Each structure stands twice: as C-alpha cells, then as structure tokens.
C-alpha cells in the first residue's frame, strides 16, 4: 500500500454541514487577592454553504456562536478568512502547506507552525496535530496563543495565557464534538 500524505487543506476541512463544538474555560486571578474568576462557555462553528462574496470570490460561510458569519476560502497556498461579504483583503488563517517554521502575518501579529503533537480533548485523541503559535504584536502585552489543528478535523484546541498589571488570564477552547463530512 502507498502511504499518502494528507493534503494541507485537510487541516481546515470545509464542507456544508461540517460543525465543531468547543468548550471554553477562562480563568482570571487578581493580584493581592484570593479572588479567582472561572467562566465556562460553549461555542459552535458551523460551515453553512458556499457563497459568492461581493468581489465575486466563492467562499464558505461559517456561522460562529456569538460572532455572526465569517467566510473561508481555500487556495493552493492558504486558507483565507474574510470578515464579511464586502471584505476584499482577507486574513491568512493558515499558510499551506503547514510545515515546521513556516510563518505568516495575521492581524494581531504573526503565526508560526511549530511542530506536530498529539492532543487529547473531550472529543477524543488526535495524532500529528500541527501546533501553531500566534505571537501577539503588542509591546504592552507580548503574549502568545497556541492552536492545534488535527488532520481531517481542523482546530481541536486553542490555549492562551497572559498577564497584565498583575492580573493573570488563562483561556482554553477544546473540541467537544466534530461532525465532518
């Protein structure tokens, strides 16, 4: 048998009806206090349909809980993110193919593919997930966010931690269910 390498686009599989559900946990601790705030939430990303943007480009409409619609377009060298139907300057969500050390610009800073790791979340165990770091370009708060993408599934985990003025914040979004066509 021939071992086939997964296609790069498999790390963000778009098809009508694909849906990802995430559990979010945000923990905030305050300086000089025993106070800690823990917030839990759930969010769903649902791939609705292929639509034509105002520019004539076809992209997948993605409904995000609490965030309305965003649009994704897969090309041979990127997964592009459009904020709305009139957006003509999309952001690069993923630079393809993913490979260790590949870096690209994202609105909050830069993203770099680090390496592959195994990840365990409530939805299951995922092997060979690309770990991507988002380096936030804010001199006041130069923090990082880590996102893991599983082959043929997409984003399975997003984790961040930041500290500002003594206030510590840890955030985690983990996949609880995925329905992939």
Coordinates of C-alpha atoms in Angstrom, one line a residue:
X1 CA 0.0 0.0 0.0
X2 CA 1.1 3.5 -0.7
X3 CA 1.2 5.9 2.3
X4 CA -0.4 9.1 1.2
X5 CA 0.5 12.4 2.9
X6 CA -2.7 14.3 4.0
X7 CA -3.4 17.3 1.8
X8 CA -2.7 20.6 3.6
X9 CA -6.3 21.8 3.3
X10 CA -7.3 18.7 5.4
X11 CA -6.3 20.8 8.4
X12 CA -9.3 23.1 7.8
X13 CA -11.9 20.8 6.1
X14 CA -14.8 22.9 4.6
X15 CA -18.0 21.2 3.5
X16 CA -21.6 22.1 4.0
X17 CA -22.8 20.8 7.4
X18 CA -19.4 20.4 9.0
X19 CA -19.6 21.5 12.6
X20 CA -17.3 21.9 15.5
X21 CA -18.4 22.4 19.1
X22 CA -15.9 23.8 21.7
X23 CA -16.0 24.1 25.5
X24 CA -14.3 27.2 26.7
X25 CA -12.8 27.8 30.1
X26 CA -11.4 31.2 31.2
X27 CA -9.6 31.6 34.5
X28 CA -8.7 35.0 35.8
X29 CA -6.7 35.6 39.0
X30 CA -6.2 39.0 40.6
X31 CA -3.1 40.4 42.4
X32 CA -3.1 40.8 46.1
X33 CA -6.3 38.9 46.3
X34 CA -7.6 35.3 46.7
X35 CA -10.2 36.1 44.1
X36 CA -10.3 33.9 41.0
X37 CA -12.9 34.0 38.3
X38 CA -13.8 30.9 36.3
X39 CA -16.1 31.3 33.3
X40 CA -17.2 28.4 31.1
X41 CA -18.9 28.7 27.8
X42 CA -19.7 26.7 24.7
X43 CA -19.3 27.8 21.1
X44 CA -20.2 26.2 17.7
X45 CA -18.6 26.8 14.3
X46 CA -20.9 25.6 11.5
X47 CA -20.0 25.5 7.8
X48 CA -23.2 26.6 6.2
X49 CA -22.8 26.9 2.4
X50 CA -20.6 28.1 -0.4
X51 CA -21.5 31.8 -1.1
X52 CA -20.3 34.4 -3.6
X53 CA -18.7 37.4 -1.9
X54 CA -19.2 40.9 -3.3
X55 CA -15.8 40.6 -5.0
X56 CA -17.1 37.5 -7.0
X57 CA -15.0 35.1 -4.9
X58 CA -16.6 32.0 -3.7
X59 CA -16.1 31.2 0.0
X60 CA -17.6 29.0 2.7
X61 CA -19.9 30.9 5.1
X62 CA -19.1 29.9 8.7
X63 CA -21.6 30.7 11.5
X64 CA -19.8 31.2 14.8
X65 CA -21.8 31.3 18.1
X66 CA -21.9 34.9 19.2
X67 CA -19.8 36.1 16.2
X68 CA -22.2 36.0 13.3
X69 CA -20.8 34.9 9.9
X70 CA -17.2 34.8 8.6
X71 CA -16.1 33.3 5.3
X72 CA -13.3 30.9 4.5
X73 CA -11.7 30.3 1.1
X74 CA -9.2 27.5 0.4
X75 CA -6.5 28.2 -2.2
X76 CA -3.4 26.1 -3.0
X77 CA -1.2 28.1 -0.6
X78 CA -3.6 29.4 2.1
X79 CA -6.8 29.2 3.9
X80 CA -8.1 32.8 3.8
X81 CA -10.5 34.4 6.3
X82 CA -12.9 37.1 5.2
X83 CA -14.7 39.1 7.9
X84 CA -17.7 39.9 5.7
X85 CA -19.1 39.6 2.2
X86 CA -17.6 43.0 1.3
X87 CA -14.1 42.2 2.7
X88 CA -11.5 42.5 -0.2
X89 CA -8.4 42.0 1.9
X90 CA -8.7 38.6 3.7
X91 CA -6.5 37.5 6.5
X92 CA -4.4 34.4 6.1
X93 CA -5.8 31.8 8.7
X94 CA -3.4 29.1 7.6
X95 CA -0.4 29.2 5.2
X96 CA -0.2 26.0 3.2
X97 CA 1.3 23.5 3.3
X98 CA 1.9 23.6 7.0
X99 CA 5.5 22.8 7.8
X100 CA 7.7 23.5 10.8
X101 CA 9.0 27.0 10.9
X102 CA 6.6 28.5 8.3
X103 CA 5.5 31.9 9.4
X104 CA 2.8 34.3 8.1
X105 CA 1.2 37.6 9.1
X106 CA -2.1 37.7 11.0
X107 CA -3.9 40.9 12.1
X108 CA -2.9 40.5 15.8
X109 CA 0.8 39.6 15.0
X110 CA 2.3 36.6 13.3
X111 CA 1.6 32.9 13.2
X112 CA 4.2 30.2 13.0
X113 CA 3.8 26.4 12.6
X114 CA 5.9 24.8 15.2
X115 CA 5.7 21.0 15.0
X116 CA 3.3 18.1 15.3
X117 CA 2.0 16.9 18.6
X118 CA -0.7 14.5 19.9
X119 CA -3.6 16.2 21.6
X120 CA -6.3 14.9 23.9
X121 CA -9.6 16.9 24.3
X122 CA -13.1 15.8 25.3
X123 CA -13.9 14.9 21.6
X124 CA -11.0 12.4 21.6
X125 CA -7.3 11.8 21.0
X126 CA -5.8 13.3 17.9
X127 CA -2.4 12.4 16.5
X128 CA 0.0 14.5 14.4
X129 CA -1.7 17.9 15.1
X130 CA 0.1 20.9 13.9
X131 CA 0.9 23.3 16.8
X132 CA 0.6 26.9 15.5
X133 CA 1.7 29.8 17.7
X134 CA 0.1 33.2 17.3
X135 CA 2.7 35.8 18.5
X136 CA 0.7 38.8 19.5
X137 CA 2.4 42.0 18.4
X138 CA 1.6 44.3 21.3
X139 CA 4.6 45.7 23.1
X140 CA 2.4 46.2 26.2
X141 CA 1.3 42.6 26.3
X142 CA 3.5 40.4 24.1
X143 CA 1.7 37.2 24.7
X144 CA 1.2 34.0 22.7
X145 CA -1.8 31.9 21.8
X146 CA -1.4 28.3 20.7
X147 CA -3.7 26.5 18.3
X148 CA -3.6 22.8 17.4
X149 CA -5.0 21.6 14.0
X150 CA -5.8 17.9 13.5
X151 CA -5.7 16.3 10.1
X152 CA -9.1 15.8 8.6
X153 CA -10.7 17.6 11.6
X154 CA -9.4 21.2 11.9
X155 CA -8.9 23.1 15.1
X156 CA -9.1 20.9 18.1
X157 CA -7.5 23.1 20.8
X158 CA -6.8 26.8 21.4
X159 CA -4.9 27.9 24.5
X160 CA -3.7 31.3 25.7
X161 CA -2.2 32.8 28.8
X162 CA -1.5 36.5 29.5
X163 CA -0.6 38.7 32.4
X164 CA -1.2 42.4 32.6
X165 CA -1.0 44.6 35.7
X166 CA -0.6 41.6 37.9
X167 CA -3.9 40.1 36.5
X168 CA -3.4 36.6 35.1
X169 CA -5.7 35.2 32.5
X170 CA -5.7 31.7 31.1
X171 CA -8.1 30.7 28.3
X172 CA -8.7 27.3 26.7
X173 CA -11.1 26.3 24.0
X174 CA -11.2 22.5 23.4
X175 CA -13.2 20.5 20.9
X176 CA -16.1 18.5 22.5
X177 CA -17.7 17.3 19.2
X178 CA -16.9 17.4 15.5
X179 CA -19.2 16.5 12.6
X180 CA -17.0 16.3 9.5
X181 CA -18.3 15.3 6.0

